[in-house]
């Protein structure tokens, strides 16, 4: 479940590809890319899955994975984090560049969907660096997390009720903007699973969860309103991906 350490999945530029070519003895997918890299907006690298590999790595460590296992995975993990901190990150622990995801589209602008996953990965990487006895690197991760936690909360908790997206006006398409978005706190969910605590302020997360449930939960769905594919009908209850209470 952790795609690191094989030498097949992480490109020379430190990017983890979205899809695994099996069997692994075949030529890695990224070797077919010009210069072994892709556009930052390409869903050939989905950043939620990429940073999720760091979180899954720490999950395995917490569940008792051996020191040899961490030693094998750690170089690739460091390369991924180094690229996030120098290419994706604006320097304050947040991102506004293209953030391609497993929604098969790219978000632009600061948002907590990708942003909180990144903050959680910084905290997980700090803990793993301490296990590797690299206190200097652990401090680098901790310092960036502290900056990012403050900046992400300030930029995205602007309406006093739930986390929103700071829309990039140059890429104001396929945005979640000021919606109640079901995945906006996925990084906080990981934070609790990994026992890393409150990645973002608890009161703001609680308010976001309550508002998201209130606005996104449906007791039934209308097939005619679903396009291009129909997944649910009047027998189903559940959550829609996003709602815009403000219109």
Short mmCIF file of N, CA, C and O in Angstrom, two decimals, residues 51-145:
data_model
loop_
_atom_site.label_atom_id
_atom_site.label_comp_id
_atom_site.label_asym_id
_atom_site.label_seq_id
_atom_site.Cartn_x
_atom_site.Cartn_y
_atom_site.Cartn_z
N UNK A 51 0.96 12.86 -1.47
CA UNK A 51 1.23 13.19 -0.07
C UNK A 51 0.61 12.14 0.85
O UNK A 51 1.08 11.91 1.97
N UNK A 52 -0.44 11.46 0.36
CA UNK A 52 -1.02 10.37 1.12
C UNK A 52 -0.05 9.23 1.34
O UNK A 52 -0.14 8.51 2.34
N UNK A 53 0.90 9.04 0.41
CA UNK A 53 1.91 7.99 0.59
C UNK A 53 2.78 8.27 1.81
O UNK A 53 3.21 7.33 2.50
N UNK A 54 3.05 9.54 2.08
CA UNK A 54 3.82 9.90 3.28
C UNK A 54 3.02 9.54 4.53
O UNK A 54 3.56 8.99 5.50
N UNK A 55 1.73 9.81 4.50
CA UNK A 55 0.88 9.51 5.65
C UNK A 55 0.73 8.00 5.84
O UNK A 55 0.74 7.51 6.98
N UNK A 56 0.62 7.26 4.75
CA UNK A 56 0.53 5.80 4.85
C UNK A 56 1.84 5.21 5.38
O UNK A 56 1.82 4.22 6.11
N UNK A 57 2.95 5.83 4.99
CA UNK A 57 4.24 5.37 5.50
C UNK A 57 4.29 5.52 7.02
O UNK A 57 4.67 4.58 7.75
N UNK A 58 3.89 6.68 7.52
CA UNK A 58 3.91 6.87 8.98
C UNK A 58 2.89 5.97 9.67
O UNK A 58 3.13 5.48 10.77
N UNK A 59 1.78 5.71 9.01
CA UNK A 59 0.80 4.75 9.56
C UNK A 59 1.44 3.38 9.77
O UNK A 59 1.29 2.76 10.82
N UNK A 60 2.20 2.93 8.76
CA UNK A 60 2.86 1.62 8.88
C UNK A 60 3.89 1.63 9.99
O UNK A 60 4.05 0.64 10.72
N UNK A 61 4.61 2.74 10.13
CA UNK A 61 5.59 2.86 11.21
C UNK A 61 4.89 2.76 12.57
O UNK A 61 5.34 2.05 13.46
N UNK A 62 3.79 3.45 12.71
CA UNK A 62 3.06 3.42 13.97
C UNK A 62 2.48 2.03 14.26
O UNK A 62 2.31 1.65 15.43
N UNK A 63 2.20 1.28 13.22
CA UNK A 63 1.63 -0.05 13.40
C UNK A 63 2.70 -1.13 13.63
O UNK A 63 2.39 -2.30 13.74
N UNK A 64 3.96 -0.70 13.70
CA UNK A 64 5.01 -1.63 14.07
C UNK A 64 5.95 -2.04 12.96
O UNK A 64 6.69 -3.03 13.11
N UNK A 65 5.96 -1.32 11.84
CA UNK A 65 6.90 -1.65 10.77
C UNK A 65 8.33 -1.58 11.29
O UNK A 65 8.67 -0.77 12.16
N UNK A 66 9.19 -2.40 10.74
CA UNK A 66 10.57 -2.50 11.22
C UNK A 66 11.39 -1.26 10.87
O UNK A 66 11.03 -0.49 9.98
N UNK A 67 12.50 -1.11 11.55
CA UNK A 67 13.43 -0.02 11.24
C UNK A 67 13.98 -0.18 9.83
O UNK A 67 14.19 0.81 9.12
N UNK A 68 14.21 -1.42 9.40
CA UNK A 68 14.68 -1.66 8.04
C UNK A 68 13.67 -1.15 7.01
O UNK A 68 14.05 -0.60 5.97
N UNK A 69 12.39 -1.34 7.31
CA UNK A 69 11.33 -0.87 6.41
C UNK A 69 11.39 0.64 6.28
O UNK A 69 11.37 1.19 5.17
N UNK A 70 11.48 1.36 7.39
CA UNK A 70 11.55 2.81 7.34
C UNK A 70 12.83 3.27 6.65
O UNK A 70 12.80 4.22 5.85
N UNK A 71 13.94 2.60 6.93
CA UNK A 71 15.19 2.97 6.27
C UNK A 71 15.07 2.87 4.75
O UNK A 71 15.63 3.71 4.02
N UNK A 72 14.37 1.86 4.27
CA UNK A 72 14.21 1.66 2.83
C UNK A 72 13.31 2.74 2.22
O UNK A 72 13.58 3.23 1.12
N UNK A 73 12.25 3.11 2.93
CA UNK A 73 11.28 4.05 2.40
C UNK A 73 11.69 5.51 2.58
O UNK A 73 11.26 6.38 1.82
N UNK A 74 12.50 5.79 3.57
CA UNK A 74 12.78 7.16 3.98
C UNK A 74 13.42 8.02 2.90
O UNK A 74 13.03 9.20 2.73
N UNK A 75 14.38 7.55 2.11
CA UNK A 75 14.96 8.42 1.08
C UNK A 75 13.93 8.95 0.09
O UNK A 75 13.95 10.14 -0.25
N UNK A 76 13.02 8.10 -0.39
CA UNK A 76 11.97 8.56 -1.30
C UNK A 76 11.02 9.53 -0.61
O UNK A 76 10.59 10.53 -1.20
N UNK A 77 10.70 9.24 0.65
CA UNK A 77 9.81 10.14 1.39
C UNK A 77 10.44 11.53 1.53
O UNK A 77 9.76 12.56 1.35
N UNK A 78 11.71 11.58 1.84
CA UNK A 78 12.39 12.87 1.96
C UNK A 78 12.41 13.62 0.64
O UNK A 78 12.25 14.85 0.62
N UNK A 79 12.60 12.91 -0.46
CA UNK A 79 12.63 13.56 -1.77
C UNK A 79 11.27 14.17 -2.10
O UNK A 79 11.19 15.29 -2.62
N UNK A 80 10.21 13.45 -1.80
CA UNK A 80 8.87 13.98 -2.05
C UNK A 80 8.62 15.22 -1.20
O UNK A 80 8.16 16.26 -1.69
N UNK A 81 8.96 15.14 0.07
CA UNK A 81 8.74 16.29 0.95
C UNK A 81 9.60 17.48 0.56
O UNK A 81 9.15 18.64 0.63
N UNK A 82 10.82 17.22 0.12
CA UNK A 82 11.70 18.32 -0.30
C UNK A 82 11.11 19.05 -1.50
O UNK A 82 11.16 20.29 -1.57
N UNK A 83 10.53 18.31 -2.45
CA UNK A 83 9.93 18.96 -3.61
C UNK A 83 8.69 19.75 -3.21
O UNK A 83 8.48 20.87 -3.68
N UNK A 84 7.87 19.19 -2.33
CA UNK A 84 6.69 19.92 -1.86
C UNK A 84 7.10 21.23 -1.21
O UNK A 84 6.48 22.27 -1.41
N UNK A 85 8.16 21.19 -0.42
CA UNK A 85 8.55 22.38 0.35
C UNK A 85 9.23 23.44 -0.50
O UNK A 85 9.26 24.61 -0.11
N UNK A 86 9.77 23.04 -1.67
CA UNK A 86 10.50 24.01 -2.50
C UNK A 86 9.77 24.38 -3.79
O UNK A 86 9.93 25.50 -4.29
N UNK A 87 8.94 23.47 -4.32
CA UNK A 87 8.24 23.72 -5.58
C UNK A 87 6.78 24.07 -5.34
O UNK A 87 6.25 25.06 -5.87
N UNK A 88 6.09 23.26 -4.55
CA UNK A 88 4.65 23.46 -4.33
C UNK A 88 4.37 24.57 -3.32
O UNK A 88 3.45 25.38 -3.50
N UNK A 89 5.12 24.58 -2.25
CA UNK A 89 4.91 25.48 -1.12
C UNK A 89 5.36 26.90 -1.48
O UNK A 89 6.42 27.09 -2.09
N UNK A 90 4.55 27.89 -1.08
CA UNK A 90 4.91 29.30 -1.32
C UNK A 90 5.97 29.80 -0.35
O UNK A 90 6.42 30.94 -0.47
N UNK A 91 6.35 28.98 0.61
CA UNK A 91 7.30 29.39 1.64
C UNK A 91 6.66 29.65 2.97
O UNK A 91 7.35 29.82 3.98
N UNK A 92 5.31 29.69 2.97
CA UNK A 92 4.59 29.92 4.22
C UNK A 92 3.76 28.70 4.64
O UNK A 92 2.90 28.80 5.51
N UNK A 93 4.03 27.56 4.00
CA UNK A 93 3.30 26.35 4.36
C UNK A 93 1.98 26.18 3.63
O UNK A 93 1.21 25.29 3.95
N UNK A 94 1.71 27.03 2.62
CA UNK A 94 0.49 26.92 1.81
C UNK A 94 0.85 26.85 0.34
O UNK A 94 1.98 27.17 -0.06
N UNK A 95 -0.13 26.45 -0.49
CA UNK A 95 0.10 26.30 -1.93
C UNK A 95 -1.00 27.00 -2.71
O UNK A 95 -2.16 26.93 -2.32
N UNK A 96 -0.62 27.63 -3.81
CA UNK A 96 -1.62 28.22 -4.72
C UNK A 96 -1.42 27.73 -6.15
O UNK A 96 -2.24 28.01 -7.01
N UNK A 97 -0.32 27.01 -6.43
CA UNK A 97 -0.08 26.51 -7.78
C UNK A 97 -1.03 25.36 -8.08
O UNK A 97 -1.87 24.99 -7.25
N UNK A 98 -0.92 24.79 -9.28
CA UNK A 98 -1.77 23.67 -9.68
C UNK A 98 -1.63 22.53 -8.68
O UNK A 98 -0.53 22.13 -8.33
N UNK A 99 -2.79 22.01 -8.26
CA UNK A 99 -2.83 20.89 -7.33
C UNK A 99 -3.73 19.80 -7.91
O UNK A 99 -4.90 19.68 -7.55
N UNK A 100 -3.20 19.02 -8.87
CA UNK A 100 -4.01 17.96 -9.48
C UNK A 100 -4.34 16.88 -8.45
O UNK A 100 -3.51 16.53 -7.61
N UNK A 101 -5.57 16.39 -8.51
CA UNK A 101 -6.01 15.44 -7.48
C UNK A 101 -6.76 14.27 -8.11
O UNK A 101 -7.00 14.23 -9.32
N UNK A 102 -7.13 13.34 -7.26
CA UNK A 102 -7.89 12.17 -7.72
C UNK A 102 -9.33 12.51 -8.05
O UNK A 102 -10.11 11.61 -8.38
N UNK A 103 -9.71 13.78 -7.97
CA UNK A 103 -10.97 14.22 -8.56
C UNK A 103 -10.81 14.43 -10.07
O UNK A 103 -11.74 14.90 -10.73
N UNK A 104 -9.66 14.10 -10.61
CA UNK A 104 -9.35 14.22 -12.04
C UNK A 104 -9.42 15.66 -12.52
O UNK A 104 -9.83 15.94 -13.66
N UNK A 105 -9.01 16.57 -11.67
CA UNK A 105 -8.91 17.98 -12.05
C UNK A 105 -7.89 18.64 -11.13
O UNK A 105 -7.45 18.04 -10.15
N UNK A 106 -7.49 19.84 -11.48
CA UNK A 106 -6.53 20.57 -10.66
C UNK A 106 -7.22 21.72 -9.93
O UNK A 106 -7.96 22.50 -10.55
N UNK A 107 -6.96 21.81 -8.64
CA UNK A 107 -7.35 22.99 -7.87
C UNK A 107 -6.20 23.98 -7.90
O UNK A 107 -5.03 23.59 -7.86
N UNK A 108 -6.54 25.25 -7.96
CA UNK A 108 -5.56 26.32 -7.81
C UNK A 108 -5.98 27.18 -6.63
O UNK A 108 -7.16 27.28 -6.32
N UNK A 109 -5.01 27.80 -6.01
CA UNK A 109 -5.33 28.64 -4.86
C UNK A 109 -5.29 27.84 -3.57
O UNK A 109 -5.41 26.61 -3.56
N UNK A 110 -5.14 28.56 -2.47
CA UNK A 110 -5.00 27.92 -1.17
C UNK A 110 -6.32 27.28 -0.75
O UNK A 110 -7.38 27.91 -0.83
N UNK A 111 -6.24 26.03 -0.31
CA UNK A 111 -7.43 25.30 0.13
C UNK A 111 -7.02 24.27 1.18
O UNK A 111 -5.87 23.84 1.22
N UNK A 112 -7.97 23.86 2.01
CA UNK A 112 -7.63 22.93 3.08
C UNK A 112 -7.68 21.47 2.64
O UNK A 112 -7.18 20.60 3.36
N UNK A 113 -8.26 21.17 1.50
CA UNK A 113 -8.25 19.79 1.00
C UNK A 113 -6.81 19.32 0.84
O UNK A 113 -6.38 18.35 1.48
N UNK A 114 -6.04 20.00 0.01
CA UNK A 114 -4.63 19.64 -0.18
C UNK A 114 -3.78 20.22 0.94
O UNK A 114 -2.85 19.58 1.43
N UNK A 115 -4.13 21.43 1.39
CA UNK A 115 -3.31 22.10 2.39
C UNK A 115 -3.22 21.36 3.71
O UNK A 115 -2.14 21.25 4.30
N UNK A 116 -4.34 20.82 4.20
CA UNK A 116 -4.30 20.10 5.47
C UNK A 116 -3.61 18.75 5.33
O UNK A 116 -2.96 18.28 6.28
N UNK A 117 -3.73 18.11 4.16
CA UNK A 117 -2.96 16.88 3.92
C UNK A 117 -1.47 17.17 4.00
O UNK A 117 -0.70 16.40 4.59
N UNK A 118 -1.06 18.29 3.41
CA UNK A 118 0.35 18.68 3.45
C UNK A 118 0.81 18.97 4.88
O UNK A 118 1.88 18.52 5.30
N UNK A 119 0.02 19.70 5.63
CA UNK A 119 0.39 19.99 7.02
C UNK A 119 0.53 18.70 7.82
O UNK A 119 1.46 18.55 8.63
N UNK A 120 -0.40 17.77 7.61
CA UNK A 120 -0.32 16.50 8.32
C UNK A 120 0.94 15.74 7.92
O UNK A 120 1.60 15.11 8.76
N UNK A 121 1.30 15.80 6.63
CA UNK A 121 2.51 15.13 6.17
C UNK A 121 3.76 15.76 6.78
O UNK A 121 4.74 15.06 7.07
N UNK A 122 3.74 17.07 6.97
CA UNK A 122 4.87 17.73 7.65
C UNK A 122 5.02 17.22 9.07
O UNK A 122 6.14 16.94 9.53
N UNK A 123 3.91 17.08 9.78
CA UNK A 123 3.97 16.56 11.14
C UNK A 123 4.42 15.10 11.17
O UNK A 123 5.25 14.71 12.00
N UNK A 124 3.90 14.30 10.24
CA UNK A 124 4.31 12.89 10.18
C UNK A 124 5.79 12.78 9.83
O UNK A 124 6.52 11.95 10.41
N UNK A 125 6.25 13.62 8.92
CA UNK A 125 7.66 13.60 8.52
C UNK A 125 8.55 14.05 9.66
O UNK A 125 9.67 13.53 9.83
N UNK A 126 8.08 15.01 10.44
CA UNK A 126 8.84 15.42 11.63
C UNK A 126 9.04 14.23 12.56
O UNK A 126 10.17 13.99 13.05
N UNK A 127 7.98 13.47 12.82
CA UNK A 127 8.09 12.32 13.71
C UNK A 127 9.02 11.26 13.14
O UNK A 127 9.81 10.64 13.87
N UNK A 128 8.94 11.03 11.82
CA UNK A 128 9.82 10.02 11.22
C UNK A 128 11.27 10.48 11.21
O UNK A 128 12.19 9.67 11.40
N UNK A 129 11.50 11.78 11.01
CA UNK A 129 12.87 12.29 11.06
C UNK A 129 13.47 12.11 12.45
O UNK A 129 14.66 11.78 12.59
N UNK A 130 12.66 12.29 13.48
CA UNK A 130 13.15 12.05 14.84
C UNK A 130 13.50 10.58 15.04
O UNK A 130 14.51 10.26 15.68
N UNK A 131 12.68 9.69 14.49
CA UNK A 131 13.00 8.27 14.57
C UNK A 131 14.30 7.95 13.85
O UNK A 131 15.04 7.04 14.25
N UNK A 132 14.59 8.72 12.80
CA UNK A 132 15.83 8.53 12.04
C UNK A 132 16.99 9.33 12.65
O UNK A 132 18.08 9.38 12.09
N UNK A 133 16.73 9.96 13.79
CA UNK A 133 17.73 10.73 14.54
C UNK A 133 18.29 11.90 13.72
O UNK A 133 19.45 12.28 13.86
N UNK A 134 17.43 12.48 12.89
CA UNK A 134 17.80 13.66 12.12
C UNK A 134 17.04 14.85 12.70
O UNK A 134 16.00 15.26 12.19
N UNK A 135 17.59 15.40 13.78
CA UNK A 135 16.88 16.46 14.50
C UNK A 135 16.80 17.75 13.69
O UNK A 135 15.83 18.50 13.80
N UNK A 136 17.81 18.02 12.86
CA UNK A 136 17.79 19.23 12.05
C UNK A 136 16.66 19.19 11.03
O UNK A 136 15.93 20.17 10.84
N UNK A 137 16.49 18.05 10.37
CA UNK A 137 15.41 17.91 9.40
C UNK A 137 14.05 17.94 10.10
O UNK A 137 13.10 18.55 9.59
N UNK A 138 13.98 17.31 11.27
CA UNK A 138 12.72 17.34 12.02
C UNK A 138 12.32 18.77 12.35
O UNK A 138 11.14 19.14 12.25
N UNK A 139 13.28 19.59 12.71
CA UNK A 139 12.98 21.00 13.01
C UNK A 139 12.53 21.74 11.76
O UNK A 139 11.64 22.61 11.82
N UNK A 140 13.13 21.42 10.61
CA UNK A 140 12.71 22.05 9.35
C UNK A 140 11.24 21.76 9.07
O UNK A 140 10.47 22.66 8.71
N UNK A 141 10.85 20.50 9.25
CA UNK A 141 9.44 20.14 9.05
C UNK A 141 8.54 20.84 10.08
O UNK A 141 7.47 21.34 9.74
N UNK A 142 8.98 20.86 11.33
CA UNK A 142 8.17 21.46 12.39
C UNK A 142 7.98 22.96 12.16
O UNK A 142 6.88 23.49 12.35
N UNK A 143 9.04 23.63 11.76
CA UNK A 143 8.95 25.08 11.53
C UNK A 143 8.01 25.39 10.37
O UNK A 143 7.20 26.33 10.44
N UNK A 144 8.07 24.59 9.30
CA UNK A 144 7.19 24.84 8.16
C UNK A 144 5.74 24.53 8.52
O UNK A 144 4.83 25.24 8.09
N UNK A 145 5.54 23.49 9.32
CA UNK A 145 4.19 23.18 9.76
C UNK A 145 3.60 24.35 10.57
O UNK A 145 2.45 24.73 10.37
#
